[in-house]
Amino acid sequence: MKKWIRVLPILGVAVLAAGIGHQSALAKKSEDSVIADRIFIGDVAVGGMTDDEATAAVEKYVDDLADEKITLTINDVSVEATAADLGLSWQDTESVQNAVAYGKSGNLIARYKAKKDLENEDKVFPMPLVVDQEKTTAYLEEHEGELNRDAVDYGLTRENGEFKIIEGQDGIVVDVAKSVDTIDESFQAGWKADSTIELVAEVSKPKGSEEELQKVKDVLGTFSTKYASSASGRKANIANGSKKIDGTVIYPGDEFSVYQTVAPFNADNGYKLAGAYENGTTVDAYGGGICQVSTTLYNAVIRAELEVTERSGHSMIVNYVDPSADAAIAGEYKDFKFKNSTEAPIYIESYANGTTISFTIYGQETRPANRSISFVSETLSTTDPGVKFQESSDAVGTISKTQSSHVGKSARLWKVVTVDGVEESREVFNKTTYKASPTIYAVGVSSENPEAVSAMKAAIATQDEGTIRAAAAQWKNAVQQPEQTTDPTQDPNASQTQPADGTNQAGQTDNSAQQTQPADNQSADQGTTAQ
């Protein structure tokens, strides 16, 4: 009995010790699953949290960043995206595991040191973030129009007789794939407020420089033509075309196209209806008169001795320059193009004041001062345009002029070079053939008298002016017609008709642009050519 009494206290102590040990183990296990105080994951304080609690806290923090702004920039161009736009998220839970284990793993010395460090400062574990590749790619592609830009070449403007240089601008094209990687890498260290990320782009440099443009100071060639007598629509078109070319800078080796610069020919681009050549007749077309612009520029270009790469003459003669000194524009099948064949930039200055259009080409003069050039037109042959009579729905006896004639010509242009006033060379520069275009009269054949109609049609078929006028006089009163206000047997415009060879009644050449010589342009499929 005494033996059992002695054993019981010993068993009690053992049971108590076991209980205490079990509670201690449970407490240690609980302590090991809780993150120590003063520990952060990024900006999130996770001290006192379990693994799951810390994970939830970090995820909420990242979710709350959805509307935060991120500036994406290239040079001086930028756009603002949100974290949601880029699909920003947190996927690396290793930092939570490291936070839980801090001060509880490693040898005794390491654990002791970690705990002592926490007494003096916070421990911050990284919060690496990632972007959604597809969302970020889509965002950049959607905003390429804002981020990308073409290079703007250095330019010139001329004010009060002085040149001013306009600084160029780099061209930018975003490299989307590399930029997505750059954005992703920038968030590997975690979130930063007011983030600005420089995107990856291909940068193209503008043409020219201040040094290069400072060479532009000499007049290389200049030319003017008159258009005072043109109709208002034609005047407006000449002014519009002149303005579109004025101020152009062409760098060495570059080609200039008049058509590409002044087209399209429609009201939206500032053009009016005016006379134009089409299939040997004169019609109204948008841009009528643009050929006087190209022709005037052509004459300045050849005097600057730049390389002409494309030039076409008109289908019919024009009277604002000598034969074979013109340059027609008609759609894309007739264009005037030239190349800057000098070693310095050139600048084109133009003005149109309602009576005169002028072009001046500036550059760096390298030709000898004692050398000069001129261009001489030579007419090789002429073709009489004749007269053409056409039926019209007007009353029998009515004859009206609908188109003036254009003499057909074959001509060539000579380039003459003199040195110290002595002719050094003379060579054919170009040749041009112009079609003849007849004077056209509309002859009325409308009548209630079948015999009168038949007689007039028979007379028109002869194309003999005397026969037609005689028939008109004979059959005018065959059936009572409303009294005509003009003499139907005479050309009502006869007193205004210019001689077919382009001279006035005093025998002098009229070099101004006439309304009967439309300055035109139209598309190639219409066959319309500007004068």
Coordinates of C-alpha atoms in Angstrom, one line a residue:
M1 CA 0.0 0.0 0.0
K2 CA 2.7 2.4 0.9
K3 CA 4.4 1.5 -2.4
W4 CA 1.4 2.7 -4.4
I5 CA 1.2 5.9 -2.4
R6 CA 4.8 6.6 -3.2
V7 CA 4.2 6.0 -7.0
L8 CA 1.1 8.2 -7.4
P9 CA 2.9 11.5 -6.8
I10 CA 5.5 10.5 -9.4
L11 CA 2.7 9.6 -12.0
G12 CA 1.0 13.0 -11.3
V13 CA 4.2 14.9 -11.9
A14 CA 4.7 13.0 -15.1
V15 CA 1.2 13.6 -16.3
L16 CA 1.5 17.3 -15.5
A17 CA 4.8 17.5 -17.3
A18 CA 3.3 15.9 -20.3
G19 CA 0.4 18.4 -20.3
I20 CA 2.7 21.3 -20.0
G21 CA 4.9 20.0 -22.8
H22 CA 1.9 19.5 -25.1
Q23 CA 0.6 23.1 -24.4
S24 CA 4.1 24.4 -25.0
A25 CA 4.3 22.5 -28.3
L26 CA 0.9 23.9 -29.4
A27 CA 2.0 27.4 -28.5
K28 CA 5.3 27.0 -30.4
K29 CA 3.4 25.7 -33.4
S30 CA 1.0 28.7 -33.3
E31 CA 3.9 31.1 -32.9
D32 CA 5.7 29.6 -35.9
S33 CA 2.7 30.2 -38.2
V34 CA 2.3 33.9 -37.3
I35 CA 4.5 36.6 -38.9
A36 CA 6.6 38.6 -36.5
D37 CA 5.9 42.3 -35.9
R38 CA 7.5 45.0 -38.0
I39 CA 7.6 42.8 -41.1
F40 CA 6.3 44.3 -44.4
I41 CA 5.7 42.9 -47.9
G42 CA 6.2 45.9 -50.1
D43 CA 4.1 48.6 -48.4
V44 CA 1.8 46.1 -46.7
A45 CA 2.4 45.5 -42.9
V46 CA 1.9 41.8 -42.3
G47 CA 3.1 41.5 -38.7
G48 CA 0.9 39.3 -36.6
M49 CA -0.8 37.7 -39.7
T50 CA -0.8 34.2 -40.7
D51 CA 0.2 33.0 -44.2
D52 CA -3.3 33.2 -45.5
E53 CA -4.0 36.5 -43.9
A54 CA -0.9 38.0 -45.3
T55 CA -1.7 36.7 -48.8
A56 CA -5.2 38.2 -48.7
A57 CA -3.8 41.5 -47.5
V58 CA -1.3 41.8 -50.3
E59 CA -3.9 40.8 -52.9
K60 CA -6.3 43.4 -51.7
Y61 CA -3.5 46.0 -51.8
V62 CA -2.8 45.2 -55.5
D63 CA -6.5 45.1 -56.4
D64 CA -6.8 48.6 -54.9
L65 CA -4.1 49.9 -57.3
A66 CA -6.4 49.3 -60.3
D67 CA -7.1 53.0 -60.9
E68 CA -3.6 54.3 -60.2
K69 CA -1.9 56.1 -63.1
I70 CA 1.2 55.0 -64.8
T71 CA 2.9 57.4 -67.3
L72 CA 4.3 55.8 -70.4
T73 CA 6.7 58.1 -72.2
I74 CA 8.9 58.4 -75.3
N75 CA 11.1 61.5 -75.5
D76 CA 8.6 64.3 -75.0
V77 CA 5.5 62.3 -75.9
S78 CA 3.5 60.4 -73.2
V79 CA 0.2 58.6 -72.4
E80 CA -1.3 57.7 -69.1
A81 CA -2.4 54.1 -68.4
T82 CA -4.0 52.6 -65.3
A83 CA -2.8 49.5 -63.5
A84 CA -6.0 47.8 -64.7
D85 CA -5.2 48.8 -68.3
L86 CA -1.9 46.8 -68.0
G87 CA -3.5 43.9 -66.1
L88 CA -1.1 44.5 -63.1
S89 CA -1.1 41.6 -60.6
W90 CA 0.8 39.9 -57.8
Q91 CA 1.6 36.2 -58.4
D92 CA 4.7 35.5 -56.3
T93 CA 3.7 34.2 -52.8
E94 CA 7.3 33.3 -51.9
S95 CA 7.6 36.6 -50.0
V96 CA 4.8 35.6 -47.7
Q97 CA 6.6 32.3 -46.9
N98 CA 9.8 34.2 -46.2
A99 CA 7.9 36.7 -44.0
V100 CA 6.4 33.8 -41.9
A101 CA 9.8 32.1 -41.6
Y102 CA 11.8 35.2 -40.7
G103 CA 13.3 34.8 -37.2
K104 CA 12.2 31.2 -37.0
S105 CA 14.5 29.4 -39.4
G106 CA 18.2 28.8 -39.5
N107 CA 20.6 28.2 -36.6
L108 CA 20.3 29.7 -33.2
I109 CA 22.5 32.6 -34.0
A110 CA 20.6 33.5 -37.2
R111 CA 17.3 33.4 -35.4
Y112 CA 18.6 35.5 -32.6
K113 CA 20.1 38.1 -35.0
A114 CA 16.8 38.3 -37.0
K115 CA 14.8 39.0 -33.8
K116 CA 17.3 41.6 -32.6
D117 CA 17.2 43.3 -36.0
L118 CA 13.4 43.6 -35.7
E119 CA 13.8 45.5 -32.5
N120 CA 15.7 48.2 -34.3
E121 CA 14.1 48.4 -37.8
D122 CA 11.4 47.1 -40.1
K123 CA 12.0 44.2 -42.3
V124 CA 10.6 44.7 -45.9
F125 CA 10.2 41.8 -48.3
P126 CA 9.7 42.6 -52.0
M127 CA 6.3 42.6 -53.7
P128 CA 7.2 41.8 -57.3
L129 CA 4.3 42.6 -59.7
V130 CA 3.7 41.5 -63.3
V131 CA 1.7 42.9 -66.2
D132 CA -0.6 41.0 -68.4
Q133 CA 1.2 40.6 -71.7
E134 CA -1.9 40.6 -73.9
K135 CA -3.5 43.6 -72.2
T136 CA -0.4 45.7 -72.2
T137 CA 0.3 44.9 -75.9
A138 CA -3.3 45.8 -76.8
Y139 CA -3.0 49.1 -74.8
L140 CA 0.2 50.1 -76.6
E141 CA -1.2 49.2 -80.0
E142 CA -4.3 51.2 -79.3
H143 CA -2.3 54.3 -78.4
E144 CA 0.3 54.0 -81.2
G145 CA -1.3 57.0 -82.9
E146 CA -0.5 59.2 -79.9
L147 CA 3.0 57.8 -79.3
N148 CA 4.2 57.4 -82.9
R149 CA 5.1 60.4 -85.1
D150 CA 6.8 61.0 -88.4
A151 CA 10.1 62.8 -88.5
V152 CA 9.7 66.5 -89.4
D153 CA 12.6 67.7 -91.5
Y154 CA 14.4 71.0 -90.8
G155 CA 12.7 73.7 -92.7
L156 CA 12.9 77.3 -93.8
T157 CA 10.6 80.3 -93.8
R158 CA 11.3 83.6 -95.5
E159 CA 10.2 86.8 -93.7
N160 CA 11.0 90.3 -94.7
G161 CA 13.7 89.1 -97.1
E162 CA 15.4 87.0 -94.4
F163 CA 15.5 83.2 -94.0
K164 CA 14.6 81.7 -90.6
I165 CA 15.4 78.1 -89.8
I166 CA 12.6 75.9 -88.5
E167 CA 14.0 73.1 -86.2
G168 CA 13.3 69.5 -87.2
Q169 CA 11.7 66.8 -85.0
D170 CA 12.7 63.2 -84.5
G171 CA 10.4 60.5 -85.8
I172 CA 9.2 57.9 -83.3
V173 CA 7.9 54.4 -83.7
V174 CA 7.1 52.3 -80.6
D175 CA 8.6 48.9 -80.4
V176 CA 5.6 47.3 -78.7
A177 CA 7.2 43.9 -77.8
K178 CA 10.3 45.4 -76.2
S179 CA 8.2 48.0 -74.5
V180 CA 5.9 45.4 -72.9
D181 CA 9.1 43.7 -71.5
T182 CA 10.3 47.0 -70.2
I183 CA 7.1 47.8 -68.4
D184 CA 7.0 44.3 -66.9
E185 CA 10.6 44.6 -65.6
S186 CA 9.9 48.0 -64.0
F187 CA 7.4 46.4 -61.6
Q188 CA 9.7 43.5 -60.5
A189 CA 10.7 45.6 -57.5
G190 CA 7.1 46.4 -56.7
W191 CA 4.7 49.3 -57.0
K192 CA 6.0 52.9 -57.1
A193 CA 3.6 55.8 -56.8
D194 CA 3.7 58.2 -59.8
S195 CA 5.4 55.7 -61.9
T196 CA 6.9 56.9 -65.2
I197 CA 8.3 54.3 -67.6
E198 CA 10.3 55.1 -70.7
L199 CA 9.2 52.9 -73.6
V200 CA 11.4 51.4 -76.2
A201 CA 11.2 53.0 -79.7
E202 CA 12.9 53.3 -83.0
V203 CA 13.9 57.0 -83.5
S204 CA 14.5 58.4 -87.0
K205 CA 16.3 61.6 -87.4
P206 CA 15.0 64.5 -89.5
K207 CA 16.6 65.6 -92.7
G208 CA 18.8 68.7 -92.6
S209 CA 20.5 70.8 -90.0
E210 CA 21.0 74.4 -89.2
E211 CA 24.5 74.2 -90.8
E212 CA 23.1 72.8 -94.0
L213 CA 20.2 75.3 -94.3
Q214 CA 22.5 78.2 -93.7
K215 CA 23.9 77.6 -97.2
V216 CA 20.5 78.7 -98.8
K217 CA 21.0 82.3 -99.6
D218 CA 21.4 82.7 -103.4
V219 CA 18.8 83.1 -106.2
L220 CA 19.3 80.2 -108.6
G221 CA 16.4 80.9 -110.9
T222 CA 13.2 83.0 -111.1
F223 CA 10.3 83.4 -113.5
S224 CA 6.9 85.1 -113.7
T225 CA 3.8 84.9 -115.9
K226 CA 0.7 87.0 -116.2
Y227 CA -2.9 86.1 -115.6
A228 CA -4.7 89.4 -115.1
S229 CA -7.5 88.7 -117.6
S230 CA -8.4 85.2 -116.2
A231 CA -11.8 84.5 -114.8
S232 CA -12.2 84.6 -111.0
G233 CA -12.2 80.8 -110.6
R234 CA -9.0 80.5 -112.5
K235 CA -7.4 83.2 -110.5
A236 CA -8.4 81.4 -107.3
N237 CA -6.9 78.2 -108.5
I238 CA -3.6 79.8 -109.4
A239 CA -3.3 81.4 -106.0
N240 CA -4.2 78.1 -104.3
G241 CA -1.7 76.1 -106.2
S242 CA 1.0 78.7 -105.6
K243 CA 0.4 78.7 -101.9
K244 CA 0.7 74.9 -101.7
I245 CA 4.2 75.0 -103.2
D246 CA 5.5 78.2 -101.5
G247 CA 8.0 77.5 -98.7
T248 CA 9.0 74.0 -99.9
V249 CA 12.5 72.9 -99.0
I250 CA 14.0 70.2 -101.2
Y251 CA 17.2 68.4 -100.0
P252 CA 20.0 67.2 -102.3
G253 CA 18.9 64.2 -104.3
D254 CA 15.2 64.5 -103.5
E255 CA 12.6 64.7 -106.2
F256 CA 9.6 67.1 -106.2
S257 CA 6.3 66.4 -107.8
V258 CA 3.9 69.2 -108.6
Y259 CA 0.9 66.9 -108.8
Q260 CA 1.6 65.2 -105.5
T261 CA 1.9 68.6 -103.9
V262 CA -1.1 70.4 -105.3
A263 CA -3.6 67.5 -105.7
P264 CA -6.4 66.5 -105.3
F265 CA -8.4 68.9 -107.5
N266 CA -11.7 69.3 -105.7
A267 CA -13.5 71.9 -103.7
D268 CA -12.4 70.5 -100.4
N269 CA -8.8 71.2 -101.4
G270 CA -9.6 74.8 -102.2
Y271 CA -10.1 74.6 -105.9
K272 CA -12.8 76.3 -108.1
L273 CA -14.4 75.4 -111.4
A274 CA -12.5 77.0 -114.3
G275 CA -11.6 76.3 -118.0
A276 CA -9.6 73.2 -118.9
Y277 CA -8.6 71.3 -122.0
E278 CA -10.4 68.0 -122.6
N279 CA -10.3 66.0 -125.8
G280 CA -9.6 69.1 -127.9
T281 CA -12.3 71.2 -126.4
T282 CA -12.5 73.6 -123.4
V283 CA -14.5 72.4 -120.4
D284 CA -15.0 73.6 -116.8
A285 CA -13.1 71.5 -114.3
Y286 CA -11.9 71.9 -110.7
G287 CA -8.3 73.2 -110.7
G288 CA -8.5 74.9 -114.1
G289 CA -5.4 77.1 -114.2
I290 CA -3.0 74.8 -112.2
C291 CA -0.9 74.3 -115.4
Q292 CA 0.1 78.0 -115.3
V293 CA 1.4 77.3 -111.8
S294 CA 3.5 74.3 -113.0
T295 CA 4.6 76.1 -116.1
T296 CA 5.9 79.1 -114.2
L297 CA 7.7 76.8 -111.8
Y298 CA 9.2 74.8 -114.7
N299 CA 10.7 78.0 -116.1
A300 CA 12.3 78.9 -112.8
V301 CA 13.6 75.4 -112.4
I302 CA 15.3 75.2 -115.8
R303 CA 16.9 78.6 -115.1
A304 CA 18.3 77.2 -111.9
E305 CA 19.6 74.3 -114.0
L306 CA 18.0 71.6 -111.8
E307 CA 17.5 68.2 -113.2
V308 CA 14.0 67.8 -114.8
T309 CA 12.8 64.2 -114.4
E310 CA 9.3 64.5 -116.0
R311 CA 7.7 67.2 -118.1
S312 CA 4.9 67.1 -120.7
G313 CA 3.6 69.8 -123.0
H314 CA -0.1 70.7 -123.3
S315 CA -2.3 69.1 -125.9
M316 CA -3.1 72.6 -127.3
I317 CA -1.1 75.8 -127.3
V318 CA -1.2 78.1 -124.3
N319 CA -0.4 81.8 -124.5
Y320 CA 1.2 82.7 -121.2
V321 CA 4.6 81.3 -122.3
D322 CA 6.4 80.7 -125.5
P323 CA 5.8 77.4 -127.3
S324 CA 7.7 74.4 -125.8
A325 CA 8.3 76.3 -122.5
D326 CA 5.2 74.9 -120.8
A327 CA 4.7 72.0 -118.3
A328 CA 1.2 70.5 -118.2
I329 CA -0.5 68.7 -115.3
A330 CA -3.2 66.1 -116.0
G331 CA -4.0 63.6 -113.4
E332 CA -1.0 61.4 -112.7
Y333 CA -0.2 60.7 -116.3
K334 CA 1.1 64.3 -116.9
D335 CA 3.2 65.6 -114.1
F336 CA 6.1 68.0 -113.7
K337 CA 8.9 66.6 -111.6
F338 CA 12.4 67.7 -110.9
K339 CA 15.3 66.7 -108.6
N340 CA 17.5 68.9 -106.5
S341 CA 20.7 68.0 -108.3
T342 CA 22.8 70.5 -106.3
E343 CA 24.8 69.7 -103.1
A344 CA 22.8 72.1 -100.9
P345 CA 19.1 72.4 -100.0
I346 CA 16.9 74.6 -102.2
Y347 CA 13.9 76.7 -101.1
I348 CA 11.0 77.6 -103.4
E349 CA 9.3 80.9 -102.9
S350 CA 6.1 81.7 -104.7
Y351 CA 3.4 84.4 -104.8
A352 CA 0.3 85.1 -106.9
N353 CA -1.2 88.5 -106.5
G354 CA -4.1 88.3 -108.9
T355 CA -2.2 89.5 -112.0
T356 CA 1.2 87.8 -111.8
I357 CA 2.5 84.5 -110.5
S358 CA 6.1 84.2 -109.7
F359 CA 8.5 81.5 -108.5
T360 CA 12.1 82.0 -107.2
I361 CA 14.4 79.2 -106.3
Y362 CA 17.0 79.8 -103.6
G363 CA 20.1 77.7 -102.9
Q364 CA 23.9 77.8 -103.0
E365 CA 25.2 79.3 -106.2
T366 CA 28.2 77.4 -107.5
R367 CA 28.0 78.5 -111.2
P368 CA 30.6 81.0 -112.5
A369 CA 29.5 84.6 -112.2
N370 CA 30.5 85.3 -115.9
R371 CA 28.3 82.5 -117.2
S372 CA 24.6 83.0 -118.1
I373 CA 21.8 81.0 -119.7
S374 CA 18.7 81.8 -121.7
F375 CA 16.0 79.8 -123.4
V376 CA 14.8 80.5 -127.0
S377 CA 11.6 79.1 -128.5
E378 CA 11.5 78.2 -132.2
T379 CA 8.3 77.3 -134.0
L380 CA 9.0 74.6 -136.6
S381 CA 5.5 74.4 -138.2
T382 CA 1.9 75.5 -137.7
T383 CA -1.4 73.9 -138.5
D384 CA -4.5 75.9 -139.4
P385 CA -7.3 75.0 -136.9
G386 CA -10.2 75.5 -139.2
V387 CA -13.8 76.0 -138.4
K388 CA -16.3 73.3 -137.2
F389 CA -20.1 73.6 -137.3
Q390 CA -22.2 71.4 -135.0
E391 CA -26.0 70.9 -134.7
S392 CA -27.7 72.4 -131.7
S393 CA -31.3 72.4 -130.3
D394 CA -31.6 76.1 -131.0
A395 CA -34.0 77.4 -133.6
V396 CA -33.2 77.3 -137.3
G397 CA -31.3 80.4 -138.2
T398 CA -29.3 80.6 -135.0
I399 CA -25.5 80.4 -135.2
S400 CA -23.5 81.0 -132.0
K401 CA -19.7 80.6 -131.3
T402 CA -19.0 78.1 -128.5
Q403 CA -15.2 77.8 -128.7
S404 CA -12.3 79.8 -130.0
S405 CA -9.6 78.2 -132.2
H406 CA -6.1 77.1 -131.2
V407 CA -3.5 77.0 -133.9
G408 CA -1.6 73.7 -134.0
K409 CA 2.2 74.1 -133.7
S410 CA 5.4 72.1 -133.6
A411 CA 8.1 73.8 -131.6
R412 CA 11.4 73.3 -129.8
L413 CA 13.2 75.1 -127.0
W414 CA 16.8 75.9 -127.2
K415 CA 19.1 76.4 -124.2
V416 CA 21.8 79.0 -124.9
V417 CA 24.8 79.4 -122.6
T418 CA 27.0 82.5 -122.8
V419 CA 30.3 83.2 -121.0
D420 CA 31.4 86.8 -120.8
G421 CA 28.6 87.7 -123.2
V422 CA 29.9 85.3 -125.9
E423 CA 27.7 82.3 -126.9
E424 CA 29.4 79.1 -125.8
S425 CA 26.8 76.5 -126.6
R426 CA 23.3 76.2 -128.0
E427 CA 21.4 72.9 -127.7
V428 CA 17.8 71.7 -128.1
F429 CA 16.3 71.4 -124.6
N430 CA 12.9 69.9 -125.5
K431 CA 10.4 69.5 -128.4
T432 CA 6.6 69.8 -128.2
T433 CA 3.7 69.3 -130.6
Y434 CA 0.4 71.1 -130.0
K435 CA -2.8 69.9 -131.7
A436 CA -4.9 72.3 -133.7
S437 CA -8.4 73.0 -132.3
P438 CA -11.0 74.6 -134.5
T439 CA -13.4 77.4 -133.8
I440 CA -16.7 75.8 -133.1
Y441 CA -20.1 77.1 -133.9
A442 CA -23.4 75.7 -132.8
V443 CA -26.0 75.8 -135.6
G444 CA -29.7 75.6 -134.7
V445 CA -31.8 72.9 -136.4
S446 CA -35.0 73.1 -134.4
S447 CA -38.1 73.9 -136.4
E448 CA -41.7 72.8 -137.0
N449 CA -40.9 72.7 -140.7
P450 CA -39.3 69.4 -141.6
E451 CA -38.0 70.8 -144.9
A452 CA -36.1 73.5 -142.9
V453 CA -34.6 71.0 -140.5
S454 CA -33.5 68.7 -143.4
A455 CA -32.0 71.7 -145.3
M456 CA -30.0 72.9 -142.2
K457 CA -28.7 69.4 -141.5
A458 CA -27.6 69.0 -145.1
A459 CA -25.8 72.4 -145.0
I460 CA -24.0 71.5 -141.7
A461 CA -22.9 68.3 -143.3
T462 CA -20.9 70.3 -145.9
Q463 CA -19.0 72.1 -143.1
D464 CA -18.8 75.0 -145.6
E465 CA -19.4 78.3 -143.7
G466 CA -20.9 80.1 -146.7
T467 CA -23.4 77.3 -147.4
I468 CA -24.4 77.1 -143.7
R469 CA -24.9 80.8 -143.3
A470 CA -26.9 81.0 -146.5
A471 CA -29.2 78.2 -145.4
A472 CA -29.6 79.8 -142.0
A473 CA -30.7 83.1 -143.6
Q474 CA -33.0 81.3 -146.1
W475 CA -34.8 79.1 -143.5
K476 CA -34.9 81.4 -140.6
N477 CA -38.4 82.6 -141.3
A478 CA -39.7 79.4 -142.9
V479 CA -41.8 79.0 -139.8
Q480 CA -42.5 81.9 -137.5
Q481 CA -39.9 81.9 -134.8
P482 CA -39.4 84.2 -131.8
E483 CA -37.5 87.3 -132.9
Q484 CA -33.7 86.8 -132.4
T485 CA -31.9 89.5 -130.4
T486 CA -28.7 89.0 -132.5
D487 CA -28.0 88.6 -136.2
P488 CA -28.1 84.8 -136.6
T489 CA -25.9 84.9 -139.7
Q490 CA -23.1 86.6 -137.9
D491 CA -20.7 85.5 -135.2
P492 CA -21.8 87.6 -132.1
N493 CA -18.3 87.4 -130.7
A494 CA -16.5 88.2 -134.0
S495 CA -15.4 91.6 -132.7
Q496 CA -13.8 90.0 -129.7
T497 CA -12.1 87.1 -131.6
Q498 CA -8.3 87.1 -131.3
P499 CA -6.2 86.1 -134.3
A500 CA -5.5 82.4 -134.5
D501 CA -1.7 83.0 -134.2
G502 CA -2.1 84.5 -130.7
T503 CA -1.4 88.1 -131.7
N504 CA -3.7 91.1 -131.0
Q505 CA -5.0 93.4 -133.7
A506 CA -1.9 95.5 -133.4
G507 CA 0.2 92.5 -134.3
Q508 CA 1.7 92.2 -130.8
T509 CA 1.9 88.9 -129.0
D510 CA -0.4 88.7 -125.9
N511 CA 1.5 86.8 -123.2
S512 CA -1.2 87.2 -120.6
A513 CA -3.5 84.3 -119.7
Q514 CA -6.8 84.7 -121.6
Q515 CA -10.1 83.3 -120.5
T516 CA -10.3 81.5 -123.8
Q517 CA -7.0 79.8 -122.8
P518 CA -8.2 78.0 -119.7
A519 CA -5.7 76.9 -117.1
D520 CA -7.0 73.5 -116.2
N521 CA -6.5 70.2 -114.7
Q522 CA -8.4 67.0 -114.2
S523 CA -7.9 63.3 -113.7
A524 CA -6.3 61.1 -116.3
D525 CA -9.4 59.1 -117.0
Q526 CA -11.2 62.3 -118.1
G527 CA -8.3 63.3 -120.4
T528 CA -8.4 66.8 -119.0
T529 CA -5.2 68.9 -119.2
A530 CA -4.5 72.1 -117.4
Q531 CA -3.1 75.1 -119.3

